[in-house]
């Protein structure tokens, strides 16, 4: 199978007040479609930096990243922005919803950027909310939704443009265990049902049971690359 993301030898360090922190050390990985790949490791091990590099939000100091046949390291800022707009969806720990918008309106925002006609945008947003089990809550505002529901709205917003790649950074960290399980299971189902490449990073080992592939990260390196057996790949 062709990888969606192919990264080779990527390193990244930050210098703050003359002290250098190495966030990524010579990381090479291929990430594949139709599966949920989970990168797991303790706080500060470089997970968010890796996700930012693989999605073109940050440039690594060294190494190459090819994603969907785009050279992300050689690309200009505009090319990287266009790449993210056209191909990537993002889910973060903090939901990042607009307080004044209903769930349906939040999900429509990315389609407005893509200039999708209004009727089609509403229909696609309703379908995305149905996919995360929130059809009945689509006219509510963030203050009227639980944490788990808010994250499901954020997932619907991330998938409404049918992105080839869905990036999730600690998507369950603000949630209790039951809602966390539901959110990771939705991400897993999206990978299976939409052929998307889903890349999730987390410090929470409870998510391991829901992933096809688990990469263990420590001190800026990937130490282990496993495929837990209890998941049957359809
Ligand atoms: P994780 O997501 O696994 O918690 P991060 O990728 O956020 O880890 O951070 C990895 C290391 O790089 C940490 O030591 C962190 O302090 C450092 N770091 C990350 N981003 C920056 C930044 N913008 N400036 C300075 N140091 C940073
Ligand atoms: Mg992080």
PDB file of C-alpha atoms and ligand atoms in Angstrom:
ATOM      1  CA  UNK A   1       0.000   0.000   0.000  1.00  0.00           C
ATOM      2  CA  UNK A   2       1.235   3.522  -0.828  1.00  0.00           C
ATOM      3  CA  UNK A   3       1.761   5.674   2.273  1.00  0.00           C
ATOM      4  CA  UNK A   4      -0.168   8.946   2.420  1.00  0.00           C
ATOM      5  CA  UNK A   5       2.595  10.573   4.448  1.00  0.00           C
ATOM      6  CA  UNK A   6       6.228   9.658   4.083  1.00  0.00           C
ATOM      7  CA  UNK A   7       8.708  11.402   6.375  1.00  0.00           C
ATOM      8  CA  UNK A   8      12.413  10.758   6.392  1.00  0.00           C
ATOM      9  CA  UNK A   9      15.083  11.933   8.821  1.00  0.00           C
ATOM     10  CA  UNK A  10      13.150  14.822  10.302  1.00  0.00           C
ATOM     11  CA  UNK A  11      14.692  16.746  13.175  1.00  0.00           C
ATOM     12  CA  UNK A  12      13.572  19.904  14.902  1.00  0.00           C
ATOM     13  CA  UNK A  13      14.930  21.873  17.821  1.00  0.00           C
ATOM     14  CA  UNK A  14      13.900  25.081  19.551  1.00  0.00           C
ATOM     15  CA  UNK A  15      16.264  27.597  21.101  1.00  0.00           C
ATOM     16  CA  UNK A  16      14.853  29.638  23.958  1.00  0.00           C
ATOM     17  CA  UNK A  17      17.188  31.948  25.911  1.00  0.00           C
ATOM     18  CA  UNK A  18      20.209  30.192  24.407  1.00  0.00           C
ATOM     19  CA  UNK A  19      19.021  26.789  25.584  1.00  0.00           C
ATOM     20  CA  UNK A  20      18.372  24.295  22.819  1.00  0.00           C
ATOM     21  CA  UNK A  21      15.563  21.753  23.211  1.00  0.00           C
ATOM     22  CA  UNK A  22      15.545  18.915  20.737  1.00  0.00           C
ATOM     23  CA  UNK A  23      11.889  18.149  19.937  1.00  0.00           C
ATOM     24  CA  UNK A  24      12.409  15.650  17.086  1.00  0.00           C
ATOM     25  CA  UNK A  25      15.485  13.532  16.423  1.00  0.00           C
ATOM     26  CA  UNK A  26      15.835  11.867  13.056  1.00  0.00           C
ATOM     27  CA  UNK A  27      12.233  10.633  12.776  1.00  0.00           C
ATOM     28  CA  UNK A  28      11.351   8.522   9.732  1.00  0.00           C
ATOM     29  CA  UNK A  29       7.826   7.163   9.292  1.00  0.00           C
ATOM     30  CA  UNK A  30       5.259   6.208   6.695  1.00  0.00           C
ATOM     31  CA  UNK A  31       1.566   6.675   7.547  1.00  0.00           C
ATOM     32  CA  UNK A  32      -1.059   4.741   5.611  1.00  0.00           C
ATOM     33  CA  UNK A  33      -4.668   5.337   4.555  1.00  0.00           C
ATOM     34  CA  UNK A  34      -7.753   3.570   5.955  1.00  0.00           C
ATOM     35  CA  UNK A  35      -6.285   3.205   9.406  1.00  0.00           C
ATOM     36  CA  UNK A  36      -6.079   5.057  12.666  1.00  0.00           C
ATOM     37  CA  UNK A  37      -2.418   5.523  13.519  1.00  0.00           C
ATOM     38  CA  UNK A  38      -1.863   6.543  17.120  1.00  0.00           C
ATOM     39  CA  UNK A  39       1.348   8.210  18.273  1.00  0.00           C
ATOM     40  CA  UNK A  40       1.607   7.799  21.998  1.00  0.00           C
ATOM     41  CA  UNK A  41       4.145   9.159  24.466  1.00  0.00           C
ATOM     42  CA  UNK A  42       4.602  11.303  27.567  1.00  0.00           C
ATOM     43  CA  UNK A  43       4.105  15.049  27.660  1.00  0.00           C
ATOM     44  CA  UNK A  44       7.001  16.910  26.039  1.00  0.00           C
ATOM     45  CA  UNK A  45       8.229  13.973  23.922  1.00  0.00           C
ATOM     46  CA  UNK A  46       7.580  15.817  20.649  1.00  0.00           C
ATOM     47  CA  UNK A  47       4.130  14.591  19.566  1.00  0.00           C
ATOM     48  CA  UNK A  48       2.638  18.003  18.747  1.00  0.00           C
ATOM     49  CA  UNK A  49       5.826  19.086  16.975  1.00  0.00           C
ATOM     50  CA  UNK A  50       5.715  15.930  14.856  1.00  0.00           C
ATOM     51  CA  UNK A  51       2.052  16.465  13.972  1.00  0.00           C
ATOM     52  CA  UNK A  52       2.760  20.104  13.089  1.00  0.00           C
ATOM     53  CA  UNK A  53       5.653  19.059  10.835  1.00  0.00           C
ATOM     54  CA  UNK A  54       3.685  16.290   9.101  1.00  0.00           C
ATOM     55  CA  UNK A  55       0.788  18.658   8.409  1.00  0.00           C
ATOM     56  CA  UNK A  56       3.014  21.472   7.120  1.00  0.00           C
ATOM     57  CA  UNK A  57       2.312  23.819  10.040  1.00  0.00           C
ATOM     58  CA  UNK A  58       5.996  23.780  11.067  1.00  0.00           C
ATOM     59  CA  UNK A  59       9.122  23.310   8.982  1.00  0.00           C
ATOM     60  CA  UNK A  60      11.600  20.751  10.286  1.00  0.00           C
ATOM     61  CA  UNK A  61      15.289  21.732  10.520  1.00  0.00           C
ATOM     62  CA  UNK A  62      16.298  18.716   8.452  1.00  0.00           C
ATOM     63  CA  UNK A  63      14.620  15.862   6.609  1.00  0.00           C
ATOM     64  CA  UNK A  64      11.973  15.433   3.960  1.00  0.00           C
ATOM     65  CA  UNK A  65       8.196  15.032   4.121  1.00  0.00           C
ATOM     66  CA  UNK A  66       6.147  13.890   1.173  1.00  0.00           C
ATOM     67  CA  UNK A  67       2.416  13.936   1.655  1.00  0.00           C
ATOM     68  CA  UNK A  68      -0.030  13.094  -1.133  1.00  0.00           C
ATOM     69  CA  UNK A  69       2.788  13.667  -3.614  1.00  0.00           C
ATOM     70  CA  UNK A  70       3.469  17.168  -2.233  1.00  0.00           C
ATOM     71  CA  UNK A  71       6.981  18.010  -1.018  1.00  0.00           C
ATOM     72  CA  UNK A  72       5.977  19.780   2.198  1.00  0.00           C
ATOM     73  CA  UNK A  73       9.495  20.917   3.110  1.00  0.00           C
ATOM     74  CA  UNK A  74      10.239  22.423  -0.299  1.00  0.00           C
ATOM     75  CA  UNK A  75       6.789  24.016  -0.658  1.00  0.00           C
ATOM     76  CA  UNK A  76       6.184  27.755  -0.192  1.00  0.00           C
ATOM     77  CA  UNK A  77       4.016  28.997   2.687  1.00  0.00           C
ATOM     78  CA  UNK A  78       1.145  29.562   0.244  1.00  0.00           C
ATOM     79  CA  UNK A  79       1.474  26.051  -1.155  1.00  0.00           C
ATOM     80  CA  UNK A  80       1.455  24.592   2.346  1.00  0.00           C
ATOM     81  CA  UNK A  81      -1.642  26.654   3.262  1.00  0.00           C
ATOM     82  CA  UNK A  82      -3.422  25.441   0.122  1.00  0.00           C
ATOM     83  CA  UNK A  83      -2.385  21.875   0.899  1.00  0.00           C
ATOM     84  CA  UNK A  84      -3.940  22.047   4.368  1.00  0.00           C
ATOM     85  CA  UNK A  85      -7.097  23.748   3.120  1.00  0.00           C
ATOM     86  CA  UNK A  86      -7.687  21.178   0.393  1.00  0.00           C
ATOM     87  CA  UNK A  87      -6.569  17.943   2.019  1.00  0.00           C
ATOM     88  CA  UNK A  88      -6.385  18.164   5.819  1.00  0.00           C
ATOM     89  CA  UNK A  89      -8.807  18.253   8.725  1.00  0.00           C
ATOM     90  CA  UNK A  90      -7.705  19.087  12.277  1.00  0.00           C
ATOM     91  CA  UNK A  91      -9.083  18.221  15.706  1.00  0.00           C
ATOM     92  CA  UNK A  92      -7.502  19.670  18.856  1.00  0.00           C
ATOM     93  CA  UNK A  93      -7.874  19.176  22.599  1.00  0.00           C
ATOM     94  CA  UNK A  94      -9.725  22.458  23.099  1.00  0.00           C
ATOM     95  CA  UNK A  95     -12.536  22.056  20.482  1.00  0.00           C
ATOM     96  CA  UNK A  96     -12.027  25.655  19.182  1.00  0.00           C
ATOM     97  CA  UNK A  97     -15.708  26.290  18.488  1.00  0.00           C
ATOM     98  CA  UNK A  98     -17.218  29.742  17.882  1.00  0.00           C
ATOM     99  CA  UNK A  99     -19.518  30.632  20.841  1.00  0.00           C
ATOM    100  CA  UNK A 100     -22.063  32.438  18.632  1.00  0.00           C
ATOM    101  CA  UNK A 101     -22.591  29.661  16.078  1.00  0.00           C
ATOM    102  CA  UNK A 102     -24.840  26.602  16.213  1.00  0.00           C
ATOM    103  CA  UNK A 103     -23.343  23.165  15.659  1.00  0.00           C
ATOM    104  CA  UNK A 104     -24.557  23.188  12.064  1.00  0.00           C
ATOM    105  CA  UNK A 105     -23.056  26.623  11.420  1.00  0.00           C
ATOM    106  CA  UNK A 106     -19.681  25.590  12.911  1.00  0.00           C
ATOM    107  CA  UNK A 107     -19.483  22.633  10.560  1.00  0.00           C
ATOM    108  CA  UNK A 108     -20.312  24.820   7.563  1.00  0.00           C
ATOM    109  CA  UNK A 109     -17.392  27.219   8.143  1.00  0.00           C
ATOM    110  CA  UNK A 110     -14.758  25.242   6.172  1.00  0.00           C
ATOM    111  CA  UNK A 111     -17.166  24.848   3.244  1.00  0.00           C
ATOM    112  CA  UNK A 112     -17.683  28.616   3.158  1.00  0.00           C
ATOM    113  CA  UNK A 113     -13.891  28.996   2.809  1.00  0.00           C
ATOM    114  CA  UNK A 114     -14.013  26.563  -0.089  1.00  0.00           C
ATOM    115  CA  UNK A 115     -16.911  28.545  -1.616  1.00  0.00           C
ATOM    116  CA  UNK A 116     -19.273  25.574  -1.650  1.00  0.00           C
ATOM    117  CA  UNK A 117     -22.830  26.737  -2.540  1.00  0.00           C
ATOM    118  CA  UNK A 118     -25.093  27.236   0.482  1.00  0.00           C
ATOM    119  CA  UNK A 119     -27.597  24.416  -0.189  1.00  0.00           C
ATOM    120  CA  UNK A 120     -24.854  21.883  -0.701  1.00  0.00           C
ATOM    121  CA  UNK A 121     -22.960  23.198   2.337  1.00  0.00           C
ATOM    122  CA  UNK A 122     -25.999  22.688   4.597  1.00  0.00           C
ATOM    123  CA  UNK A 123     -26.606  19.189   3.263  1.00  0.00           C
ATOM    124  CA  UNK A 124     -22.983  18.137   3.681  1.00  0.00           C
ATOM    125  CA  UNK A 125     -22.832  19.653   7.180  1.00  0.00           C
ATOM    126  CA  UNK A 126     -25.950  17.725   8.206  1.00  0.00           C
ATOM    127  CA  UNK A 127     -24.376  14.528   6.889  1.00  0.00           C
ATOM    128  CA  UNK A 128     -21.150  15.194   8.820  1.00  0.00           C
ATOM    129  CA  UNK A 129     -23.110  15.792  12.032  1.00  0.00           C
ATOM    130  CA  UNK A 130     -25.061  12.572  11.411  1.00  0.00           C
ATOM    131  CA  UNK A 131     -21.762  10.717  11.080  1.00  0.00           C
ATOM    132  CA  UNK A 132     -20.775  11.776  14.615  1.00  0.00           C
ATOM    133  CA  UNK A 133     -24.278  11.038  15.967  1.00  0.00           C
ATOM    134  CA  UNK A 134     -25.345  14.643  16.522  1.00  0.00           C
ATOM    135  CA  UNK A 135     -28.207  15.213  14.089  1.00  0.00           C
ATOM    136  CA  UNK A 136     -30.564  15.895  16.985  1.00  0.00           C
ATOM    137  CA  UNK A 137     -28.252  18.573  18.447  1.00  0.00           C
ATOM    138  CA  UNK A 138     -27.439  20.514  15.283  1.00  0.00           C
ATOM    139  CA  UNK A 139     -29.208  23.746  16.256  1.00  0.00           C
ATOM    140  CA  UNK A 140     -27.544  24.067  19.668  1.00  0.00           C
ATOM    141  CA  UNK A 141     -24.709  26.427  20.621  1.00  0.00           C
ATOM    142  CA  UNK A 142     -21.470  25.323  22.364  1.00  0.00           C
ATOM    143  CA  UNK A 143     -22.732  26.331  25.833  1.00  0.00           C
ATOM    144  CA  UNK A 144     -25.665  23.949  25.358  1.00  0.00           C
ATOM    145  CA  UNK A 145     -23.446  20.983  24.441  1.00  0.00           C
ATOM    146  CA  UNK A 146     -21.413  18.633  26.675  1.00  0.00           C
ATOM    147  CA  UNK A 147     -17.635  18.340  26.247  1.00  0.00           C
ATOM    148  CA  UNK A 148     -18.006  15.109  24.311  1.00  0.00           C
ATOM    149  CA  UNK A 149     -20.636  16.656  22.042  1.00  0.00           C
ATOM    150  CA  UNK A 150     -18.421  19.696  21.425  1.00  0.00           C
ATOM    151  CA  UNK A 151     -15.568  17.471  20.343  1.00  0.00           C
ATOM    152  CA  UNK A 152     -17.917  15.563  18.046  1.00  0.00           C
ATOM    153  CA  UNK A 153     -18.944  18.891  16.444  1.00  0.00           C
ATOM    154  CA  UNK A 154     -15.232  19.675  15.993  1.00  0.00           C
ATOM    155  CA  UNK A 155     -14.769  16.279  14.313  1.00  0.00           C
ATOM    156  CA  UNK A 156     -17.747  16.915  12.022  1.00  0.00           C
ATOM    157  CA  UNK A 157     -16.198  20.275  11.087  1.00  0.00           C
ATOM    158  CA  UNK A 158     -12.876  18.554  10.379  1.00  0.00           C
ATOM    159  CA  UNK A 159     -14.398  15.880   8.111  1.00  0.00           C
ATOM    160  CA  UNK A 160     -17.040  17.907   6.256  1.00  0.00           C
ATOM    161  CA  UNK A 161     -14.742  18.646   3.329  1.00  0.00           C
ATOM    162  CA  UNK A 162     -13.840  14.932   3.059  1.00  0.00           C
ATOM    163  CA  UNK A 163     -10.154  15.477   3.817  1.00  0.00           C
ATOM    164  CA  UNK A 164      -7.672  12.801   2.786  1.00  0.00           C
ATOM    165  CA  UNK A 165      -5.918  13.242   6.129  1.00  0.00           C
ATOM    166  CA  UNK A 166      -7.350  13.891   9.554  1.00  0.00           C
ATOM    167  CA  UNK A 167      -4.896  15.099  12.221  1.00  0.00           C
ATOM    168  CA  UNK A 168      -5.947  14.923  15.878  1.00  0.00           C
ATOM    169  CA  UNK A 169      -3.800  16.334  18.715  1.00  0.00           C
ATOM    170  CA  UNK A 170      -4.889  15.044  22.144  1.00  0.00           C
ATOM    171  CA  UNK A 171      -8.550  14.927  21.043  1.00  0.00           C
ATOM    172  CA  UNK A 172      -9.706  13.128  24.194  1.00  0.00           C
ATOM    173  CA  UNK A 173      -7.638  14.933  26.830  1.00  0.00           C
ATOM    174  CA  UNK A 174     -10.399  17.297  27.922  1.00  0.00           C
ATOM    175  CA  UNK A 175     -12.959  14.471  28.119  1.00  0.00           C
ATOM    176  CA  UNK A 176     -13.963  11.838  30.666  1.00  0.00           C
ATOM    177  CA  UNK A 177     -13.232   8.226  29.882  1.00  0.00           C
ATOM    178  CA  UNK A 178     -16.623   7.372  28.325  1.00  0.00           C
ATOM    179  CA  UNK A 179     -16.636  10.407  26.027  1.00  0.00           C
ATOM    180  CA  UNK A 180     -12.968   9.869  25.224  1.00  0.00           C
ATOM    181  CA  UNK A 181     -13.699   6.303  24.086  1.00  0.00           C
ATOM    182  CA  UNK A 182     -16.585   7.496  21.961  1.00  0.00           C
ATOM    183  CA  UNK A 183     -14.428  10.163  20.269  1.00  0.00           C
ATOM    184  CA  UNK A 184     -11.542   7.803  19.468  1.00  0.00           C
ATOM    185  CA  UNK A 185     -14.014   5.207  18.143  1.00  0.00           C
ATOM    186  CA  UNK A 186     -15.525   7.850  15.835  1.00  0.00           C
ATOM    187  CA  UNK A 187     -12.020   8.681  14.531  1.00  0.00           C
ATOM    188  CA  UNK A 188     -11.403   4.974  13.982  1.00  0.00           C
ATOM    189  CA  UNK A 189     -14.676   4.555  12.076  1.00  0.00           C
ATOM    190  CA  UNK A 190     -13.896   7.576   9.890  1.00  0.00           C
ATOM    191  CA  UNK A 191     -10.625   5.952   8.810  1.00  0.00           C
ATOM    192  CA  UNK A 192     -12.472   2.755   7.878  1.00  0.00           C
ATOM    193  CA  UNK A 193     -15.520   4.312   6.238  1.00  0.00           C
ATOM    194  CA  UNK A 194     -14.032   7.232   4.312  1.00  0.00           C
ATOM    195  CA  UNK A 195     -10.597   5.812   3.342  1.00  0.00           C
ATOM    196  CA  UNK A 196      -9.037   8.708   5.228  1.00  0.00           C
ATOM    197  CA  UNK A 197      -5.623   8.611   6.827  1.00  0.00           C
ATOM    198  CA  UNK A 198      -6.206   9.367  10.498  1.00  0.00           C
ATOM    199  CA  UNK A 199      -3.212  10.373  12.602  1.00  0.00           C
ATOM    200  CA  UNK A 200      -3.849  10.936  16.288  1.00  0.00           C
ATOM    201  CA  UNK A 201      -1.336  11.865  18.983  1.00  0.00           C
ATOM    202  CA  UNK A 202      -2.029  11.398  22.673  1.00  0.00           C
ATOM    203  CA  UNK A 203      -0.401  10.720  26.017  1.00  0.00           C
ATOM    204  CA  UNK A 204      -3.343   8.461  27.016  1.00  0.00           C
ATOM    205  CA  UNK A 205      -2.594   4.722  26.719  1.00  0.00           C
ATOM    206  CA  UNK A 206      -6.326   3.904  26.974  1.00  0.00           C
ATOM    207  CA  UNK A 207      -6.622   4.869  23.306  1.00  0.00           C
ATOM    208  CA  UNK A 208      -4.275   2.080  22.183  1.00  0.00           C
ATOM    209  CA  UNK A 209      -7.084  -0.479  21.995  1.00  0.00           C
ATOM    210  CA  UNK A 210      -8.822   1.600  19.302  1.00  0.00           C
ATOM    211  CA  UNK A 211      -5.901   2.007  16.877  1.00  0.00           C
ATOM    212  CA  UNK A 212      -4.713  -0.225  14.048  1.00  0.00           C
ATOM    213  CA  UNK A 213      -1.177   0.948  14.516  1.00  0.00           C
ATOM    214  CA  UNK A 214       0.596   2.424  17.528  1.00  0.00           C
ATOM    215  CA  UNK A 215       3.881   4.325  17.417  1.00  0.00           C
ATOM    216  CA  UNK A 216       5.520   4.847  20.800  1.00  0.00           C
ATOM    217  CA  UNK A 217       7.450   8.064  21.102  1.00  0.00           C
ATOM    218  CA  UNK A 218       9.971   9.222  23.677  1.00  0.00           C
ATOM    219  CA  UNK A 219      12.526  12.061  23.720  1.00  0.00           C
ATOM    220  CA  UNK A 220      11.816  13.087  20.143  1.00  0.00           C
ATOM    221  CA  UNK A 221      12.170   9.586  18.687  1.00  0.00           C
ATOM    222  CA  UNK A 222       9.852   6.782  17.669  1.00  0.00           C
ATOM    223  CA  UNK A 223      10.939   3.772  19.684  1.00  0.00           C
ATOM    224  CA  UNK A 224       8.347   1.179  18.735  1.00  0.00           C
ATOM    225  CA  UNK A 225       5.949   0.608  15.843  1.00  0.00           C
ATOM    226  CA  UNK A 226       3.278  -1.982  16.680  1.00  0.00           C
ATOM    227  CA  UNK A 227      -0.004  -3.291  15.366  1.00  0.00           C
ATOM    228  CA  UNK A 228      -2.123  -4.475  18.310  1.00  0.00           C
ATOM    229  CA  UNK A 229      -3.678  -7.777  17.293  1.00  0.00           C
ATOM    230  CA  UNK A 230      -7.143  -7.399  18.737  1.00  0.00           C
ATOM    231  CA  UNK A 231      -8.346  -5.162  15.886  1.00  0.00           C
ATOM    232  CA  UNK A 232      -9.490  -6.936  12.759  1.00  0.00           C
ATOM    233  CA  UNK A 233      -8.742  -4.903   9.679  1.00  0.00           C
ATOM    234  CA  UNK A 234     -11.711  -5.168   7.350  1.00  0.00           C
TER     235      UNK A 234
HETATM  236  P1  LIG B   1       4.207  16.918  23.291  1.00  0.00           P
HETATM  237  O1  LIG B   1       3.183  17.328  22.304  1.00  0.00           O
HETATM  238  O2  LIG B   1       4.608  15.479  23.183  1.00  0.00           O
HETATM  239  O3  LIG B   1       3.832  17.263  24.688  1.00  0.00           O
HETATM  240  P2  LIG B   1       5.795  19.031  22.082  1.00  0.00           P
HETATM  241  O4  LIG B   1       5.979  18.613  20.664  1.00  0.00           O
HETATM  242  O5  LIG B   1       4.788  20.058  22.364  1.00  0.00           O
HETATM  243  O6  LIG B   1       5.563  17.719  22.972  1.00  0.00           O
HETATM  244  O7  LIG B   1       7.189  19.545  22.642  1.00  0.00           O
HETATM  245  C1  LIG B   1       8.423  18.844  22.515  1.00  0.00           C
HETATM  246  C2  LIG B   1       9.536  19.657  23.174  1.00  0.00           C
HETATM  247  O8  LIG B   1       9.767  20.835  22.406  1.00  0.00           O
HETATM  248  C3  LIG B   1       9.205  20.106  24.564  1.00  0.00           C
HETATM  249  O9  LIG B   1      10.384  20.095  25.343  1.00  0.00           O
HETATM  250  C4  LIG B   1       8.704  21.535  24.373  1.00  0.00           C
HETATM  251  O10 LIG B   1       8.955  22.312  25.507  1.00  0.00           O
HETATM  252  C5  LIG B   1       9.526  21.987  23.185  1.00  0.00           C
HETATM  253  N1  LIG B   1       8.804  22.976  22.354  1.00  0.00           N
HETATM  254  C6  LIG B   1       7.710  22.711  21.601  1.00  0.00           C
HETATM  255  N2  LIG B   1       7.294  23.804  20.931  1.00  0.00           N
HETATM  256  C7  LIG B   1       8.157  24.790  21.292  1.00  0.00           C
HETATM  257  C8  LIG B   1       8.275  26.181  20.939  1.00  0.00           C
HETATM  258  N3  LIG B   1       7.421  26.762  20.089  1.00  0.00           N
HETATM  259  N4  LIG B   1       9.282  26.883  21.501  1.00  0.00           N
HETATM  260  C9  LIG B   1      10.143  26.313  22.348  1.00  0.00           C
HETATM  261  N5  LIG B   1      10.110  25.009  22.720  1.00  0.00           N
HETATM  262  C10 LIG B   1       9.124  24.260  22.206  1.00  0.00           C
HETATM  263 MG1  LIG B   2       1.285  18.148  22.616  1.00  0.00          MG
END
